[in-house]
mmCIF file of C-alpha atoms in Angstrom:
data_model
loop_
_atom_site.group_PDB
_atom_site.id
_atom_site.type_symbol
_atom_site.label_atom_id
_atom_site.label_comp_id
_atom_site.label_asym_id
_atom_site.label_seq_id
_atom_site.Cartn_x
_atom_site.Cartn_y
_atom_site.Cartn_z
ATOM 1 C CA UNK A 2 124.015 138.981 99.078
ATOM 2 C CA UNK A 3 121.170 138.003 96.747
ATOM 3 C CA UNK A 4 123.375 135.484 94.943
ATOM 4 C CA UNK A 5 124.150 133.769 98.244
ATOM 5 C CA UNK A 6 120.475 133.751 99.158
ATOM 6 C CA UNK A 7 119.591 132.249 95.784
ATOM 7 C CA UNK A 8 122.206 129.499 96.204
ATOM 8 C CA UNK A 9 120.898 128.713 99.687
ATOM 9 C CA UNK A 10 117.344 128.478 98.355
ATOM 10 C CA UNK A 11 118.485 126.236 95.480
ATOM 11 C CA UNK A 12 120.356 123.982 97.929
ATOM 12 C CA UNK A 13 117.335 123.798 100.237
ATOM 13 C CA UNK A 14 115.062 123.015 97.286
ATOM 14 C CA UNK A 15 117.443 120.243 96.132
ATOM 15 C CA UNK A 16 117.562 118.761 99.635
ATOM 16 C CA UNK A 17 113.771 118.979 99.865
ATOM 17 C CA UNK A 18 113.364 117.226 96.518
ATOM 18 C CA UNK A 19 115.796 114.503 97.557
ATOM 19 C CA UNK A 20 113.994 113.945 100.861
ATOM 20 C CA UNK A 21 110.643 113.902 99.076
ATOM 21 C CA UNK A 22 111.953 111.347 96.582
ATOM 22 C CA UNK A 23 113.284 109.186 99.441
ATOM 23 C CA UNK A 24 109.963 109.388 101.310
ATOM 24 C CA UNK A 25 108.143 108.392 98.111
ATOM 25 C CA UNK A 26 110.491 105.470 97.631
ATOM 26 C CA UNK A 27 109.902 104.336 101.193
ATOM 27 C CA UNK A 28 106.150 104.649 100.699
ATOM 28 C CA UNK A 29 106.355 102.511 97.542
ATOM 29 C CA UNK A 30 108.359 99.893 99.462
ATOM 30 C CA UNK A 31 105.713 99.800 102.180
ATOM 31 C CA UNK A 32 103.003 99.397 99.528
ATOM 32 C CA UNK A 33 105.057 96.583 97.992
ATOM 33 C CA UNK A 34 105.286 94.905 101.403
ATOM 34 C CA UNK A 35 101.521 95.155 101.823
ATOM 35 C CA UNK A 36 100.914 93.636 98.385
ATOM 36 C CA UNK A 37 103.457 90.877 98.983
ATOM 37 C CA UNK A 38 101.914 90.116 102.378
ATOM 38 C CA UNK A 39 98.462 89.868 100.809
ATOM 39 C CA UNK A 40 99.839 87.474 98.185
ATOM 40 C CA UNK A 41 101.576 85.434 100.877
ATOM 41 C CA UNK A 42 98.396 85.274 102.954
ATOM 42 C CA UNK A 43 96.463 84.113 99.894
ATOM 43 C CA UNK A 44 98.989 81.361 99.151
ATOM 44 C CA UNK A 45 99.056 80.218 102.782
ATOM 45 C CA UNK A 46 95.269 80.118 102.871
ATOM 46 C CA UNK A 47 95.180 78.204 99.595
ATOM 47 C CA UNK A 48 97.693 75.661 100.891
ATOM 48 C CA UNK A 49 95.765 75.165 104.141
ATOM 49 C CA UNK A 50 92.449 74.882 102.275
ATOM 50 C CA UNK A 51 93.764 72.288 99.837
ATOM 51 C CA UNK A 52 95.349 70.322 102.683
ATOM 52 C CA UNK A 53 92.128 70.452 104.689
ATOM 53 C CA UNK A 54 90.085 69.396 101.663
ATOM 54 C CA UNK A 55 92.444 66.498 101.004
ATOM 55 C CA UNK A 56 92.322 65.459 104.672
ATOM 56 C CA UNK A 57 88.517 65.274 104.616
ATOM 57 C CA UNK A 58 88.264 63.558 101.221
ATOM 58 C CA UNK A 59 88.762 60.039 102.590
ATOM 59 C CA UNK A 60 91.717 59.429 100.281
ATOM 60 C CA UNK A 61 94.281 59.355 103.086
ATOM 61 C CA UNK A 62 94.447 56.848 105.905
ATOM 62 C CA UNK A 63 92.663 58.002 109.104
ATOM 63 C CA UNK A 64 95.800 58.883 111.073
ATOM 64 C CA UNK A 65 97.247 60.966 108.236
ATOM 65 C CA UNK A 66 93.864 62.637 107.718
ATOM 66 C CA UNK A 67 93.653 63.672 111.360
ATOM 67 C CA UNK A 68 97.216 65.002 111.463
ATOM 68 C CA UNK A 69 96.771 66.945 108.237
ATOM 69 C CA UNK A 70 93.312 68.263 109.116
ATOM 70 C CA UNK A 71 94.352 69.503 112.556
ATOM 71 C CA UNK A 72 97.460 71.229 111.220
ATOM 72 C CA UNK A 73 95.536 72.846 108.345
ATOM 73 C CA UNK A 74 92.727 73.943 110.644
ATOM 74 C CA UNK A 75 95.204 75.414 113.132
ATOM 75 C CA UNK A 76 96.958 77.298 110.314
ATOM 76 C CA UNK A 77 93.681 78.760 109.064
ATOM 77 C CA UNK A 78 92.490 79.791 112.540
ATOM 78 C CA UNK A 79 95.808 81.053 113.942
ATOM 79 C CA UNK A 80 96.046 84.553 115.346
ATOM 80 C CA UNK A 81 98.632 86.813 113.721
ATOM 81 C CA UNK A 82 101.150 86.306 116.554
ATOM 82 C CA UNK A 83 100.990 82.508 116.163
ATOM 83 C CA UNK A 84 100.683 82.363 112.379
ATOM 84 C CA UNK A 85 104.320 81.560 111.618
ATOM 85 C CA UNK A 86 104.341 78.652 114.074
ATOM 86 C CA UNK A 87 101.027 77.260 112.803
ATOM 87 C CA UNK A 88 102.150 77.468 109.173
ATOM 88 C CA UNK A 89 105.441 75.762 110.047
ATOM 89 C CA UNK A 90 103.506 72.981 111.751
ATOM 90 C CA UNK A 91 101.379 72.569 108.622
ATOM 91 C CA UNK A 92 104.578 72.249 106.561
ATOM 92 C CA UNK A 93 105.840 69.585 108.956
ATOM 93 C CA UNK A 94 102.506 67.732 108.797
ATOM 94 C CA UNK A 95 102.562 67.800 104.997
ATOM 95 C CA UNK A 96 106.101 66.389 104.992
ATOM 96 C CA UNK A 97 105.104 63.693 107.500
ATOM 97 C CA UNK A 98 102.006 62.648 105.532
ATOM 98 C CA UNK A 99 103.654 62.783 102.113
ATOM 99 C CA UNK A 100 107.061 61.492 103.180
ATOM 100 C CA UNK A 101 106.774 58.410 100.995
ATOM 101 C CA UNK A 102 106.109 58.538 97.251
ATOM 102 C CA UNK A 103 103.684 55.622 97.752
ATOM 103 C CA UNK A 104 101.349 57.927 99.687
ATOM 104 C CA UNK A 105 101.354 60.430 96.819
ATOM 105 C CA UNK A 106 100.643 57.641 94.337
ATOM 106 C CA UNK A 107 97.768 56.400 96.512
ATOM 107 C CA UNK A 108 96.261 59.889 96.457
ATOM 108 C CA UNK A 109 96.727 60.165 92.701
ATOM 109 C CA UNK A 110 95.098 56.785 92.183
ATOM 110 C CA UNK A 111 91.891 57.720 94.040
ATOM 111 C CA UNK A 112 88.966 59.289 92.174
ATOM 112 C CA UNK A 113 89.700 63.000 91.922
ATOM 113 C CA UNK A 114 93.077 62.407 93.512
ATOM 114 C CA UNK A 115 95.111 63.499 90.502
ATOM 115 C CA UNK A 116 93.520 66.958 90.655
ATOM 116 C CA UNK A 117 93.895 67.169 94.449
ATOM 117 C CA UNK A 118 97.564 66.167 94.286
ATOM 118 C CA UNK A 119 98.204 68.700 91.516
ATOM 119 C CA UNK A 120 96.532 71.488 93.518
ATOM 120 C CA UNK A 121 98.499 70.601 96.637
ATOM 121 C CA UNK A 122 101.752 70.477 94.688
ATOM 122 C CA UNK A 123 101.095 73.912 93.212
ATOM 123 C CA UNK A 124 100.155 75.306 96.615
ATOM 124 C CA UNK A 125 103.255 74.022 98.405
ATOM 125 C CA UNK A 126 105.481 75.328 95.608
ATOM 126 C CA UNK A 127 103.981 78.825 95.627
ATOM 127 C CA UNK A 128 104.274 79.437 99.375
ATOM 128 C CA UNK A 129 108.110 79.656 99.414
ATOM 129 C CA UNK A 130 108.071 82.009 96.424
ATOM 130 C CA UNK A 131 105.472 84.294 98.000
ATOM 131 C CA UNK A 132 107.370 84.294 101.274
ATOM 132 C CA UNK A 133 110.618 85.102 99.480
ATOM 133 C CA UNK A 134 109.000 88.080 97.664
ATOM 134 C CA UNK A 135 107.587 89.373 100.945
ATOM 135 C CA UNK A 136 110.859 88.999 102.832
ATOM 136 C CA UNK A 137 112.812 90.663 99.995
ATOM 137 C CA UNK A 138 110.492 93.669 100.159
ATOM 138 C CA UNK A 139 110.888 93.772 103.949
ATOM 139 C CA UNK A 140 114.661 93.591 103.612
ATOM 140 C CA UNK A 141 114.713 96.515 101.151
ATOM 141 C CA UNK A 142 112.465 98.664 103.359
ATOM 142 C CA UNK A 143 114.528 97.893 106.444
ATOM 143 C CA UNK A 144 117.734 98.840 104.644
ATOM 144 C CA UNK A 145 116.266 102.191 103.602
ATOM 145 C CA UNK A 146 114.793 102.848 107.047
ATOM 146 C CA UNK A 147 118.228 102.330 108.640
ATOM 147 C CA UNK A 148 119.666 105.367 106.821
ATOM 148 C CA UNK A 149 120.240 108.395 109.006
ATOM 149 C CA UNK A 150 118.333 110.749 106.727
ATOM 150 C CA UNK A 151 115.203 108.586 107.055
ATOM 151 C CA UNK A 152 115.471 108.470 110.841
ATOM 152 C CA UNK A 153 116.441 112.124 111.354
ATOM 153 C CA UNK A 154 113.699 113.519 109.145
ATOM 154 C CA UNK A 155 111.196 110.822 110.177
ATOM 155 C CA UNK A 156 110.447 109.965 106.564
ATOM 156 C CA UNK A 157 108.805 106.654 107.535
ATOM 157 C CA UNK A 158 106.071 108.541 109.346
ATOM 158 C CA UNK A 159 104.047 106.302 111.645
ATOM 159 C CA UNK A 160 104.419 103.159 109.553
ATOM 160 C CA UNK A 161 105.338 100.149 111.684
ATOM 161 C CA UNK A 162 108.783 98.655 111.237
ATOM 162 C CA UNK A 163 108.395 95.865 108.662
ATOM 163 C CA UNK A 164 108.778 92.316 109.913
ATOM 164 C CA UNK A 165 109.814 89.309 107.869
ATOM 165 C CA UNK A 166 107.620 86.204 107.822
ATOM 166 C CA UNK A 167 109.801 83.364 109.069
ATOM 167 C CA UNK A 168 108.449 79.857 108.775
ATOM 168 C CA UNK A 169 109.388 76.355 107.724
ATOM 169 C CA UNK A 170 108.134 76.198 104.146
ATOM 170 C CA UNK A 171 110.058 73.230 102.793
ATOM 171 C CA UNK A 172 107.666 71.224 100.608
ATOM 172 C CA UNK A 173 107.267 67.445 100.888
ATOM 173 C CA UNK A 174 109.958 65.827 98.769
ATOM 174 C CA UNK A 175 107.586 63.193 97.350
ATOM 175 C CA UNK A 176 105.256 65.869 95.970
ATOM 176 C CA UNK A 177 108.007 68.018 94.503
ATOM 177 C CA UNK A 178 109.957 65.091 93.043
ATOM 178 C CA UNK A 179 106.846 63.737 91.364
ATOM 179 C CA UNK A 180 105.958 67.111 89.836
ATOM 180 C CA UNK A 181 109.472 67.816 88.547
#
């Protein structure tokens, strides 16, 4: 009788340890998502700021400046529900403005333009990487949250279901080709 009771207690302790380990893993994934989202937000803000600064510098022609400024401003001011759309529109505006390598060369030729072009190139290259890190963390958390043990024992607690950040983040070819 006591041997059976001991084995039951050992089994319950093992199950408890396993569930605790799984809950800890899920918590670490959620913390990773939060950190990746903060990094993504920082890169998106940096890209919009550099684009807005370039649009107001007088280096671009007036039409390109207006298009770029409005898209960057909209991306910086967007509410969370509209953020993906606004950031995609900024990507499209950047591709439209820097579609031709001649436009990039004109920016580089202006005073301070080399630095501005370099900053913009770095910003548009970092956004896809930050988004990929965030979406990979979301994918891992979603996969773990789909397991029955996580749902049955409510190991996710009250944490919201993680959502991927989907946007058009393709950089302008003229900027990327020039930097490569």
